[in-house]
Amino acid sequence: MKILVTGGAGFIGSHLCEQLLDSGHSVIVIDNLSTGSLANIEHLKGHKNFAFTEGDILDCALLDKMFKGVDMVYHLAAAVGVKFIIDNPLDSIHVNVLGTENVFRCAVKRGCKVVLASTSEVYGKNDLPRLSENSDRILGATSITRWSYASSKALDEFISFGYHKHHKLPIVIGRLFNTCGPRQSSRYGMVIPRFISQALKGDPITVYGTGEQTRAFTFVKDTVKALIGIGFSDKCVGEVFNIGNEAYATTIKNLAALVKAKARSSSEIKFITYEEAYERDFEDMMHRVPDTTKLRSFIDFKPDYSLDQILDHTIAFMKGKNG
Ligand code: UDP
């Protein structure tokens, strides 16, 4: 198959490309390198079935050209990371909403399947013990920038369902829960690379708020396995799936201690307010853990990596990178 990966030079996108190439597919990537990087795909560049184009999904003419001969698109190009969204609210909305609409217009024209990478952020502040696909979305006021991310990605999901319903376009949506692993940047706010980077440098490990908030982390290779599983299953068409690993939910305070111990770091663990970290009136969700029953009932999926293994792999990668 010829597969287009938008955002293929990003953290998750680059791992997805690797796996698709390993399975014998031909992969083309469009990425504007805003949060992705050439370093992420350096090792793929010589591959005979791989091609990279630096460009933006807001560029309709380029996007249309790239869709030629494509059988399926993995749409990952998006603004990501709570910190990135807060720093770049308008650009984030543009790329997440207008960019996605462009992708779907091209997909309809060529009749190719779209796999949309969405996010658990769409559930907002709903802190049920386990979030299932039909759980309510609970969002705060529009003056709180964070919720623009949840709203724009939810709109992406509505766009997907709309194209499926009105144009009979095959679509499937994966809602990703706190994916992490090698190549994830610490620059856009994600907690694991931030804690590891701080621990390796001996800087304070910055826990926001009380640190009692919980998250369930998923290793990027498990996320990719699920994305490929839903993308290649006819049964999954028209459906939305949580993609995550509920087995290793932890408080952020506990995560800080774990990273410190694993990195053999002497860093202090420092608690700072959300206002200092982000902006006034910032809101966080106290608990976010997926229910993956639906995913496991549609495809054969079981995560391979524990939180310990996730941290070991990511620390080893970041140590290598830091020399
Ligand atoms: N967090 C933290 N310190 C950091 C970065 C993040 O305590 O340096 C917290 C953040 O407030 C949230 C959790 O870690 O409660 C996960 O944050 P991340 O941005 O990785 O993902 P989120 O689940 O918020 O989308």
Tab-separated table of C-alpha atoms and ligand atoms in Angstrom:
chain	number	residue	atom	x	y	z
A	1	MET	CA	0.000	0.000	0.000
A	2	LYS	CA	1.031	3.600	-0.535
A	3	ILE	CA	0.469	5.462	2.725
A	4	LEU	CA	0.671	9.180	3.399
A	5	VAL	CA	1.624	10.144	6.944
A	6	THR	CA	0.929	13.790	7.747
A	7	GLY	CA	3.197	14.848	10.595
A	8	GLY	CA	5.453	11.873	9.829
A	9	ALA	CA	8.573	13.644	11.106
A	10	GLY	CA	7.030	14.040	14.541
A	11	PHE	CA	7.553	11.873	17.574
A	12	ILE	CA	4.694	9.408	16.986
A	13	GLY	CA	4.687	9.860	13.205
A	14	SER	CA	8.314	8.797	12.833
A	15	HIS	CA	7.724	5.592	14.811
A	16	LEU	CA	4.625	4.896	12.718
A	17	CYS	CA	6.566	5.365	9.454
A	18	GLU	CA	9.224	2.949	10.682
A	19	GLN	CA	6.637	0.271	11.426
A	20	LEU	CA	4.767	0.761	8.136
A	21	LEU	CA	8.028	0.498	6.165
A	22	ASP	CA	8.988	-2.645	8.102
A	23	SER	CA	5.660	-4.155	7.053
A	24	GLY	CA	6.521	-3.529	3.390
A	25	HIS	CA	4.412	-0.437	2.690
A	26	SER	CA	5.472	2.575	0.740
A	27	VAL	CA	5.403	5.702	2.944
A	28	ILE	CA	5.346	9.364	2.025
A	29	VAL	CA	5.484	12.096	4.625
A	30	ILE	CA	4.407	15.705	4.703
A	31	ASP	CA	5.623	17.663	7.714
A	32	ASN	CA	6.262	21.376	8.234
A	33	LEU	CA	8.873	20.618	10.915
A	34	SER	CA	7.156	22.952	13.374
A	35	THR	CA	7.407	20.415	16.189
A	36	GLY	CA	8.753	17.465	14.192
A	37	SER	CA	12.366	17.258	13.092
A	38	LEU	CA	14.556	15.810	10.371
A	39	ALA	CA	16.552	14.030	13.066
A	40	ASN	CA	13.471	11.885	13.791
A	41	ILE	CA	13.469	10.461	10.257
A	42	GLU	CA	17.170	10.626	9.439
A	43	HIS	CA	17.458	6.831	9.588
A	44	LEU	CA	14.555	6.395	7.127
A	45	LYS	CA	15.779	8.726	4.433
A	46	GLY	CA	17.777	6.157	2.457
A	47	HIS	CA	14.899	3.657	2.458
A	48	LYS	CA	13.682	2.902	-1.073
A	49	ASN	CA	10.023	3.056	-0.056
A	50	PHE	CA	10.263	6.320	1.883
A	51	ALA	CA	9.879	9.916	0.712
A	52	PHE	CA	9.744	13.124	2.704
A	53	THR	CA	8.328	16.509	1.696
A	54	GLU	CA	8.723	19.550	3.880
A	55	GLY	CA	5.397	21.337	3.650
A	56	ASP	CA	2.255	22.383	5.391
A	57	ILE	CA	-1.171	20.750	5.385
A	58	LEU	CA	-2.556	24.280	5.041
A	59	ASP	CA	-0.995	24.309	1.539
A	60	CYS	CA	-3.906	22.818	-0.442
A	61	ALA	CA	-2.092	22.589	-3.789
A	62	LEU	CA	0.849	20.711	-2.289
A	63	LEU	CA	-1.405	18.445	-0.263
A	64	ASP	CA	-3.481	17.605	-3.325
A	65	LYS	CA	-0.330	16.643	-5.229
A	66	MET	CA	0.850	14.453	-2.382
A	67	PHE	CA	-2.390	12.471	-2.318
A	68	LYS	CA	-1.782	11.152	-5.845
A	69	GLY	CA	-1.831	7.352	-5.798
A	70	VAL	CA	-2.234	7.208	-2.023
A	71	ASP	CA	-4.364	4.346	-0.625
A	72	MET	CA	-4.572	5.486	2.980
A	73	VAL	CA	-3.602	8.497	5.078
A	74	TYR	CA	-2.543	8.579	8.698
A	75	HIS	CA	-3.368	12.124	9.739
A	76	LEU	CA	-1.065	13.041	12.609
A	77	ALA	CA	-0.085	16.591	11.642
A	78	ALA	CA	-1.424	18.796	14.427
A	79	ALA	CA	-0.432	21.230	17.089
A	80	VAL	CA	0.485	19.147	20.136
A	81	GLY	CA	1.435	19.648	23.754
A	82	VAL	CA	-0.342	21.723	26.388
A	83	LYS	CA	2.512	24.217	26.552
A	84	PHE	CA	2.708	24.552	22.756
A	85	ILE	CA	-1.033	25.216	22.518
A	86	ILE	CA	-0.903	27.866	25.239
A	87	ASP	CA	2.041	29.584	23.539
A	88	ASN	CA	0.530	29.332	20.019
A	89	PRO	CA	-3.273	29.289	20.359
A	90	LEU	CA	-4.282	30.644	16.973
A	91	ASP	CA	-1.812	28.677	14.850
A	92	SER	CA	-2.906	25.569	16.720
A	93	ILE	CA	-6.552	26.081	15.836
A	94	HIS	CA	-5.686	26.806	12.212
A	95	VAL	CA	-3.644	23.686	11.696
A	96	ASN	CA	-5.935	21.422	13.701
A	97	VAL	CA	-9.151	22.554	12.071
A	98	LEU	CA	-8.366	24.011	8.630
A	99	GLY	CA	-5.511	21.561	8.040
A	100	THR	CA	-7.743	18.615	8.877
A	101	GLU	CA	-10.475	19.889	6.565
A	102	ASN	CA	-7.878	20.094	3.767
A	103	VAL	CA	-6.782	16.514	4.423
A	104	PHE	CA	-10.377	15.283	4.214
A	105	ARG	CA	-11.122	17.212	1.022
A	106	CYS	CA	-8.135	15.583	-0.659
A	107	ALA	CA	-9.057	12.180	0.748
A	108	VAL	CA	-12.594	12.415	-0.637
A	109	LYS	CA	-11.301	13.455	-4.046
A	110	ARG	CA	-9.012	10.414	-4.178
A	111	GLY	CA	-11.303	8.092	-2.207
A	112	CYS	CA	-8.665	7.132	0.314
A	113	LYS	CA	-9.134	5.995	3.883
A	114	VAL	CA	-8.238	8.379	6.731
A	115	VAL	CA	-6.955	7.344	10.140
A	116	LEU	CA	-7.232	10.358	12.436
A	117	ALA	CA	-4.946	10.675	15.452
A	118	SER	CA	-7.073	12.359	18.090
A	119	THR	CA	-6.404	12.793	21.782
A	120	SER	CA	-7.714	11.973	25.240
A	121	GLU	CA	-7.658	15.743	25.751
A	122	VAL	CA	-11.154	15.750	24.164
A	123	TYR	CA	-12.563	14.353	27.445
A	124	GLY	CA	-11.428	17.544	29.165
A	125	LYS	CA	-11.930	17.540	32.934
A	126	ASN	CA	-13.998	14.370	33.053
A	127	ASP	CA	-12.152	12.373	35.703
A	128	LEU	CA	-14.125	9.124	35.760
A	129	PRO	CA	-11.993	6.213	37.006
A	130	ARG	CA	-11.861	4.970	33.381
A	131	LEU	CA	-12.816	7.011	30.329
A	132	SER	CA	-14.648	5.116	27.621
A	133	GLU	CA	-15.359	6.330	24.103
A	134	ASN	CA	-18.876	7.445	25.016
A	135	SER	CA	-17.856	9.363	28.150
A	136	ASP	CA	-18.909	12.995	28.310
A	137	ARG	CA	-16.547	15.785	27.398
A	138	ILE	CA	-16.283	18.318	30.229
A	139	LEU	CA	-14.546	21.509	29.222
A	140	GLY	CA	-13.866	24.768	31.003
A	141	ALA	CA	-14.386	28.348	29.847
A	142	THR	CA	-13.227	29.527	26.431
A	143	SER	CA	-10.958	32.092	28.138
A	144	ILE	CA	-8.778	29.156	29.194
A	145	THR	CA	-6.546	28.483	26.201
A	146	ARG	CA	-6.012	24.829	27.011
A	147	TRP	CA	-9.606	23.990	26.084
A	148	SER	CA	-9.099	25.244	22.538
A	149	TYR	CA	-6.975	22.145	21.977
A	150	ALA	CA	-9.711	19.813	23.228
A	151	SER	CA	-12.241	21.708	21.124
A	152	SER	CA	-10.172	21.711	17.933
A	153	LYS	CA	-9.434	17.992	18.168
A	154	ALA	CA	-13.083	17.246	18.948
A	155	LEU	CA	-13.973	19.219	15.836
A	156	ASP	CA	-11.519	17.017	13.902
A	157	GLU	CA	-13.482	14.022	15.111
A	158	PHE	CA	-16.779	15.623	14.029
A	159	ILE	CA	-15.230	16.385	10.627
A	160	SER	CA	-14.177	12.724	10.330
A	161	PHE	CA	-17.627	11.423	11.208
A	162	GLY	CA	-19.170	13.982	8.841
A	163	TYR	CA	-17.072	12.853	5.875
A	164	HIS	CA	-17.838	9.256	6.730
A	165	LYS	CA	-21.565	9.879	6.865
A	166	HIS	CA	-21.992	12.240	3.957
A	167	HIS	CA	-19.259	11.085	1.585
A	168	LYS	CA	-19.060	7.416	2.639
A	169	LEU	CA	-15.365	7.993	3.241
A	170	PRO	CA	-13.744	5.192	5.256
A	171	ILE	CA	-12.424	6.758	8.439
A	172	VAL	CA	-11.264	5.579	11.838
A	173	ILE	CA	-10.245	7.611	14.886
A	174	GLY	CA	-7.712	6.796	17.603
A	175	ARG	CA	-7.798	8.869	20.812
A	176	LEU	CA	-4.269	8.723	22.146
A	177	PHE	CA	-3.651	8.777	25.907
A	178	ASN	CA	-0.302	10.198	27.083
A	179	THR	CA	2.000	8.506	24.593
A	180	CYS	CA	5.691	8.712	25.392
A	181	GLY	CA	9.066	7.258	24.470
A	182	PRO	CA	12.237	8.041	22.527
A	183	ARG	CA	12.173	11.173	20.304
A	184	GLN	CA	9.472	12.907	22.335
A	185	SER	CA	10.656	16.436	22.912
A	186	SER	CA	10.672	18.087	26.323
A	187	ARG	CA	10.036	21.452	24.654
A	188	TYR	CA	6.242	21.312	24.358
A	189	GLY	CA	5.378	20.488	27.941
A	190	MET	CA	5.130	16.675	27.980
A	191	VAL	CA	5.899	15.485	31.447
A	192	ILE	CA	8.082	12.407	30.915
A	193	PRO	CA	10.731	13.958	28.654
A	194	ARG	CA	10.682	17.062	30.848
A	195	PHE	CA	11.282	15.112	34.049
A	196	ILE	CA	14.016	13.001	32.441
A	197	SER	CA	15.756	16.007	30.961
A	198	GLN	CA	15.637	17.800	34.329
A	199	ALA	CA	16.862	14.701	36.166
A	200	LEU	CA	19.766	14.139	33.788
A	201	LYS	CA	20.884	17.767	34.065
A	202	GLY	CA	20.517	17.823	37.843
A	203	ASP	CA	17.900	20.578	37.554
A	204	PRO	CA	14.847	20.612	39.822
A	205	ILE	CA	12.150	18.169	38.688
A	206	THR	CA	9.120	20.427	38.404
A	207	VAL	CA	5.856	18.905	39.598
A	208	TYR	CA	2.870	21.129	38.809
A	209	GLY	CA	0.111	21.573	41.365
A	210	THR	CA	-0.108	18.988	44.145
A	211	GLY	CA	1.298	16.185	42.026
A	212	GLU	CA	-1.713	14.082	43.037
A	213	GLN	CA	-3.068	14.145	39.476
A	214	THR	CA	-2.856	10.776	37.720
A	215	ARG	CA	-2.020	9.767	34.174
A	216	ALA	CA	-1.636	6.421	32.426
A	217	PHE	CA	1.316	6.364	30.048
A	218	THR	CA	1.602	4.373	26.821
A	219	PHE	CA	4.852	3.515	25.065
A	220	VAL	CA	4.984	4.871	21.538
A	221	LYS	CA	5.510	1.408	19.999
A	222	ASP	CA	2.285	0.230	21.639
A	223	THR	CA	0.450	3.308	20.363
A	224	VAL	CA	1.737	2.644	16.841
A	225	LYS	CA	0.725	-1.005	17.054
A	226	ALA	CA	-2.826	0.071	17.904
A	227	LEU	CA	-2.921	2.745	15.181
A	228	ILE	CA	-1.896	0.155	12.615
A	229	GLY	CA	-4.379	-2.328	14.049
A	230	ILE	CA	-7.349	0.010	13.667
A	231	GLY	CA	-6.132	1.427	10.343
A	232	PHE	CA	-5.917	-1.967	8.653
A	233	SER	CA	-9.149	-3.431	10.023
A	234	ASP	CA	-12.324	-3.102	7.944
A	235	LYS	CA	-14.345	-3.731	11.069
A	236	CYS	CA	-13.020	-0.527	12.666
A	237	VAL	CA	-14.238	1.794	9.901
A	238	GLY	CA	-16.502	4.585	11.188
A	239	GLU	CA	-15.453	3.982	14.809
A	240	VAL	CA	-13.497	5.863	17.483
A	241	PHE	CA	-11.128	4.066	19.868
A	242	ASN	CA	-9.255	4.932	23.016
A	243	ILE	CA	-5.605	4.010	22.543
A	244	GLY	CA	-3.710	3.694	25.774
A	245	ASN	CA	-2.487	1.508	28.572
A	246	GLU	CA	-4.539	1.574	31.744
A	247	ALA	CA	-2.285	-0.828	33.611
A	248	TYR	CA	0.298	1.669	34.854
A	249	ALA	CA	-1.585	4.746	36.041
A	250	THR	CA	0.508	6.819	38.410
A	251	THR	CA	0.383	10.144	40.194
A	252	ILE	CA	2.720	12.767	38.756
A	253	LYS	CA	4.402	13.051	42.180
A	254	ASN	CA	5.177	9.362	42.077
A	255	LEU	CA	6.378	9.657	38.485
A	256	ALA	CA	8.861	12.349	39.538
A	257	ALA	CA	10.269	10.090	42.251
A	258	LEU	CA	10.475	7.167	39.842
A	259	VAL	CA	12.324	9.176	37.180
A	260	LYS	CA	14.707	10.565	39.804
A	261	ALA	CA	15.524	7.066	41.073
A	262	LYS	CA	15.882	5.506	37.625
A	263	ALA	CA	18.090	8.320	36.329
A	264	ARG	CA	20.155	8.118	39.562
A	265	SER	CA	19.684	11.852	39.823
A	266	SER	CA	20.362	14.181	42.726
A	267	SER	CA	17.760	16.680	41.472
A	268	GLU	CA	15.321	18.060	44.022
A	269	ILE	CA	11.615	17.508	43.354
A	270	LYS	CA	10.097	20.960	43.274
A	271	PHE	CA	6.365	21.729	43.410
A	272	ILE	CA	5.308	24.769	41.439
A	273	THR	CA	1.892	26.266	40.794
A	274	TYR	CA	0.034	25.881	37.514
A	275	GLU	CA	0.012	29.647	37.213
A	276	GLU	CA	3.813	29.737	37.309
A	277	ALA	CA	4.017	26.847	34.860
A	278	TYR	CA	1.383	27.857	32.338
A	279	GLU	CA	-0.911	30.837	32.793
A	280	ARG	CA	-3.463	32.326	35.154
A	281	ASP	CA	-6.652	30.262	35.550
A	282	PHE	CA	-5.037	27.195	33.982
A	283	GLU	CA	-7.056	24.024	34.542
A	284	ASP	CA	-5.751	20.484	34.722
A	285	MET	CA	-7.606	17.184	34.886
A	286	MET	CA	-6.972	15.339	38.140
A	287	HIS	CA	-7.312	11.886	36.670
A	288	ARG	CA	-7.052	10.490	33.175
A	289	VAL	CA	-7.029	6.765	32.529
A	290	PRO	CA	-8.485	5.011	29.466
A	291	ASP	CA	-10.908	2.158	29.248
A	292	THR	CA	-9.584	0.185	26.265
A	293	THR	CA	-12.267	-2.503	26.259
A	294	LYS	CA	-13.591	-1.368	22.890
A	295	LEU	CA	-10.149	-1.380	21.254
A	296	ARG	CA	-9.428	-4.883	22.541
A	297	SER	CA	-12.799	-6.142	21.357
A	298	PHE	CA	-12.162	-4.947	17.781
A	299	ILE	CA	-8.484	-5.808	17.339
A	300	ASP	CA	-5.997	-8.124	18.942
A	301	PHE	CA	-4.211	-5.576	21.145
A	302	LYS	CA	-2.175	-5.858	24.294
A	303	PRO	CA	0.460	-3.286	25.278
A	304	ASP	CA	3.973	-4.729	25.530
A	305	TYR	CA	5.647	-2.055	27.670
A	306	SER	CA	5.286	-1.322	31.392
A	307	LEU	CA	5.916	2.117	32.915
A	308	ASP	CA	9.328	0.866	34.113
A	309	GLN	CA	10.271	-0.180	30.599
A	310	ILE	CA	8.939	3.088	29.131
A	311	LEU	CA	11.157	5.068	31.502
A	312	ASP	CA	14.202	2.824	30.966
A	313	HIS	CA	13.980	3.136	27.164
A	314	THR	CA	13.379	6.872	27.260
A	315	ILE	CA	16.146	7.568	29.780
A	316	ALA	CA	18.604	5.488	27.702
A	317	PHE	CA	17.609	7.396	24.563
A	318	MET	CA	17.889	10.801	26.214
A	319	LYS	CA	21.232	9.926	27.811
A	320	GLY	CA	22.559	8.984	24.388
A	321	LYS	CA	21.290	12.224	22.927
A	322	ASN	CA	22.785	14.331	25.679
A	323	GLY	CA	26.133	12.583	25.112
B	1	UDP	N1	3.407	18.197	34.508
B	1	UDP	C1	4.236	18.432	35.598
B	1	UDP	N2	5.479	18.953	35.343
B	1	UDP	C2	5.938	19.210	34.079
B	1	UDP	C3	5.079	18.937	32.993
B	1	UDP	C4	3.811	18.435	33.243
B	1	UDP	O1	3.876	18.208	36.753
B	1	UDP	O2	7.082	19.668	33.963
B	1	UDP	C5	2.080	17.620	34.777
B	1	UDP	C6	0.911	18.311	34.058
B	1	UDP	O3	0.446	19.409	34.796
B	1	UDP	C7	-0.099	17.174	33.984
B	1	UDP	C8	0.769	15.931	33.813
B	1	UDP	O4	2.069	16.295	34.262
B	1	UDP	O5	-0.840	17.068	35.166
B	1	UDP	C9	0.864	15.439	32.385
B	1	UDP	O6	1.222	16.543	31.585
B	1	UDP	P1	1.467	16.466	30.029
B	1	UDP	O7	1.578	17.868	29.527
B	1	UDP	O8	2.571	15.516	29.724
B	1	UDP	O9	0.144	15.764	29.462
B	1	UDP	P2	-1.422	16.053	29.710
B	1	UDP	O10	-1.917	14.799	30.336
B	1	UDP	O11	-1.586	17.220	30.619
B	1	UDP	O12	-1.951	16.293	28.365
